[in-house]
Every structure is written in C-alpha cells, then in structure tokens.
Amino acid sequence: MSEELTEEAAAALNSALRAENAAVWTYELVTAFVSGEQVRAAVEEATGVHERHRDEAQRVIRGTGAAPPAASPAYSLPDPVTDEGSAIRALIAAERDCQIGWRAVLERTEPDADPAVRRTALGALTTAATRATRWRLTIGQTPAAEPEPGKP
C-alpha cells in the first residue's frame, strides 16, 4: 500500500532526509574529536537516532513509489572541526538543520491524510531540538534552548 503525500510534503520529506544523512555523516566525523566518555556515549546514541530517522524517511518516500535521495559522500560544515568544542558546534548545526527539515514536513503535511508522517516529523523535531539544547549546555553556549525550534 503506498502512502500519499502532496508534492510540497514530499519535497519537505526529501529535505529532512538530506538533513538526516548529513547529521549521520557529521556524527561519525566528530567521533575522532571527542574524548570524554559521556560525550562519546551521547554521540553514539545520537548517531543511532539519526540513522532511525533516516531509515523511516526513506521508508515513507519509498512507500509513495519514489526513490529517496542518496546520501552524499561528504558534507560541508559551517566551520572546521579541530577539537571537541568545534566538533560539538558542528553537531549543533547538524541538529539545527534536522529541526528545519522536520518542521517543514510538519508544516506541509495534512493532519488527516498524513498522521504517521506527522508523528515521525514531530518526534524527530523534538529529539533534534532537545539534543541541540544538550550540546549547547555541554559547551556553555547561551541561550541553550531556541524559542522556536526549526524556524529558519
């Protein structure tokens, strides 16, 4: 059974998938720059969450009969990653991109027609916002929480 998405919702879901692919890549990259046991564990846990969000987005896209966009071999980061602090700032940026992607899915899907997609988007937006807040707290960045997660 195929799922129905409007053209706008499908485009937003593709964008969210691209953000998830970039987040997985970024989390894997920063493992070389984090050393604290707690930070390493948080990076590993977050990688798994982003992989699950990526896989769910791919499943939904395939369910519409479309092919999901492929992951890129590498992604651009806002700043060079040279130590744990810059690695965490890269993670905050990746989480922000995921928030923007999933918020767009929420804004472009029909509540009655796409409840499962909306639940997935809300969960992914919430976890990305929470994780970004935790990373900001880790490096002492203020404010730690954004007032409207995912708002471009």
Short mmCIF file of C-alpha atoms in Angstrom, two decimals:
data_model
loop_
_atom_site.label_atom_id
_atom_site.label_comp_id
_atom_site.label_asym_id
_atom_site.label_seq_id
_atom_site.Cartn_x
_atom_site.Cartn_y
_atom_site.Cartn_z
CA MET A 1 0.00 0.00 0.00
CA SER A 2 1.51 3.32 -1.00
CA GLU A 3 1.32 6.44 1.10
CA GLU A 4 0.05 9.66 -0.41
CA LEU A 5 1.95 12.91 0.06
CA THR A 6 1.40 16.24 -1.59
CA GLU A 7 4.23 17.49 -3.78
CA GLU A 8 5.13 20.03 -1.06
CA ALA A 9 5.16 17.38 1.66
CA ALA A 10 7.27 15.04 -0.47
CA ALA A 11 9.80 17.83 -1.14
CA ALA A 12 9.95 18.64 2.58
CA LEU A 13 10.45 14.97 3.46
CA ASN A 14 13.29 14.73 0.93
CA SER A 15 14.90 17.78 2.56
CA ALA A 16 14.52 16.25 6.01
CA LEU A 17 16.14 13.06 4.71
CA ARG A 18 19.07 15.03 3.30
CA ALA A 19 19.49 16.70 6.73
CA GLU A 20 19.43 13.30 8.44
CA ASN A 21 22.04 11.94 6.02
CA ALA A 22 24.25 14.94 6.79
CA ALA A 23 23.70 14.50 10.54
CA VAL A 24 24.76 10.84 10.42
CA TRP A 25 27.88 11.84 8.49
CA THR A 26 28.65 14.67 10.93
CA TYR A 27 28.20 12.48 14.00
CA GLU A 28 30.51 9.86 12.51
CA LEU A 29 33.10 12.53 11.70
CA VAL A 30 33.18 14.03 15.18
CA THR A 31 33.96 10.71 16.85
CA ALA A 32 37.60 11.48 16.03
CA PHE A 33 37.44 14.72 18.05
CA VAL A 34 35.52 13.83 21.22
CA SER A 35 37.21 12.19 24.15
CA GLY A 36 35.03 12.30 27.24
CA GLU A 37 33.21 9.05 27.95
CA GLN A 38 29.87 10.82 28.44
CA VAL A 39 30.25 12.82 25.23
CA ARG A 40 31.28 9.74 23.23
CA ALA A 41 28.25 7.84 24.54
CA ALA A 42 25.95 10.74 23.61
CA VAL A 43 27.46 10.86 20.11
CA GLU A 44 26.93 7.12 19.64
CA GLU A 45 23.34 7.29 20.88
CA ALA A 46 22.53 10.27 18.65
CA THR A 47 24.04 8.57 15.62
CA GLY A 48 21.63 5.67 16.10
CA VAL A 49 18.66 8.02 16.46
CA HIS A 50 19.56 9.86 13.26
CA GLU A 51 20.01 6.55 11.45
CA ARG A 52 16.49 5.52 12.54
CA HIS A 53 15.04 8.86 11.39
CA ARG A 54 16.87 8.48 8.07
CA ASP A 55 15.57 4.95 7.62
CA GLU A 56 11.98 5.99 8.44
CA ALA A 57 12.13 8.89 5.96
CA GLN A 58 13.44 6.51 3.28
CA ARG A 59 10.64 4.04 4.06
CA VAL A 60 7.96 6.70 3.71
CA ILE A 61 9.44 8.03 0.47
CA ARG A 62 9.65 4.52 -0.98
CA GLY A 63 6.04 3.97 0.16
CA THR A 64 4.97 6.75 -2.20
CA GLY A 65 6.64 4.96 -5.08
CA ALA A 66 9.50 7.47 -5.28
CA ALA A 67 13.21 6.90 -4.78
CA PRO A 68 14.77 8.63 -1.77
CA PRO A 69 17.72 10.92 -2.47
CA ALA A 70 21.05 9.21 -1.94
CA ALA A 71 23.45 10.31 0.76
CA SER A 72 26.42 12.38 -0.36
CA PRO A 73 29.91 11.01 0.21
CA ALA A 74 30.74 14.14 2.27
CA TYR A 75 29.07 17.30 3.54
CA SER A 76 30.17 20.88 4.15
CA LEU A 77 30.43 22.04 7.73
CA PRO A 78 29.94 25.65 8.82
CA ASP A 79 33.42 25.73 10.42
CA PRO A 80 36.46 23.44 10.52
CA VAL A 81 36.36 20.72 13.18
CA THR A 82 39.66 20.70 15.07
CA ASP A 83 38.78 19.83 18.67
CA GLU A 84 35.92 18.77 20.91
CA GLY A 85 34.39 22.26 21.11
CA SER A 86 34.30 22.74 17.34
CA ALA A 87 33.00 19.18 16.97
CA ILE A 88 30.08 19.92 19.27
CA ARG A 89 29.36 23.16 17.40
CA ALA A 90 29.17 21.07 14.20
CA LEU A 91 26.69 18.76 15.94
CA ILE A 92 24.57 21.73 16.98
CA ALA A 93 24.49 22.88 13.35
CA ALA A 94 23.50 19.37 12.18
CA GLU A 95 20.70 19.23 14.75
CA ARG A 96 19.52 22.66 13.64
CA ASP A 97 19.36 21.51 10.01
CA CYS A 98 17.32 18.47 11.08
CA GLN A 99 14.96 20.71 13.05
CA ILE A 100 14.40 22.89 9.98
CA GLY A 101 13.80 19.84 7.78
CA TRP A 102 11.33 18.13 10.10
CA ARG A 103 9.47 21.34 10.93
CA ALA A 104 8.95 21.83 7.19
CA VAL A 105 7.47 18.32 7.00
CA LEU A 106 5.04 19.22 9.79
CA GLU A 107 4.08 22.46 8.09
CA ARG A 108 3.50 20.82 4.70
CA THR A 109 1.66 17.61 5.59
CA GLU A 110 -2.08 17.34 6.02
CA PRO A 111 -3.05 16.33 9.58
CA ASP A 112 -5.80 13.94 8.50
CA ALA A 113 -4.08 12.50 5.44
CA ASP A 114 -0.57 12.07 6.89
CA PRO A 115 -0.82 11.37 10.66
CA ALA A 116 2.01 8.81 10.72
CA VAL A 117 4.32 11.11 8.78
CA ARG A 118 3.44 13.98 11.11
CA ARG A 119 4.11 11.83 14.20
CA THR A 120 7.51 10.91 12.78
CA ALA A 121 8.27 14.55 11.97
CA LEU A 122 7.19 15.77 15.41
CA GLY A 123 9.29 13.13 17.15
CA ALA A 124 12.34 13.91 15.02
CA LEU A 125 11.93 17.67 15.50
CA THR A 126 11.57 17.25 19.26
CA THR A 127 14.60 14.99 19.65
CA ALA A 128 16.76 17.25 17.45
CA ALA A 129 15.76 20.33 19.47
CA THR A 130 16.38 18.54 22.78
CA ARG A 131 19.75 17.21 21.63
CA ALA A 132 20.85 20.63 20.33
CA THR A 133 19.97 22.12 23.71
CA ARG A 134 22.03 19.48 25.48
CA TRP A 135 25.02 20.14 23.19
CA ARG A 136 24.75 23.88 23.84
CA LEU A 137 24.71 23.20 27.58
CA THR A 138 27.77 20.95 27.18
CA ILE A 139 29.84 23.80 25.74
CA GLY A 140 28.27 26.55 27.85
CA GLN A 141 26.53 28.27 24.94
CA THR A 142 23.66 30.59 25.83
CA PRO A 143 20.86 30.63 25.31
CA ALA A 144 20.86 26.86 25.42
CA ALA A 145 17.35 26.42 24.01
CA GLU A 146 15.81 28.08 20.98
CA PRO A 147 12.34 29.59 21.42
CA GLU A 148 11.02 28.14 18.13
CA PRO A 149 12.96 25.03 17.11
CA GLY A 150 13.29 24.57 13.39
CA LYS A 151 12.18 28.05 12.44
CA PRO A 152 14.56 29.22 9.70
#
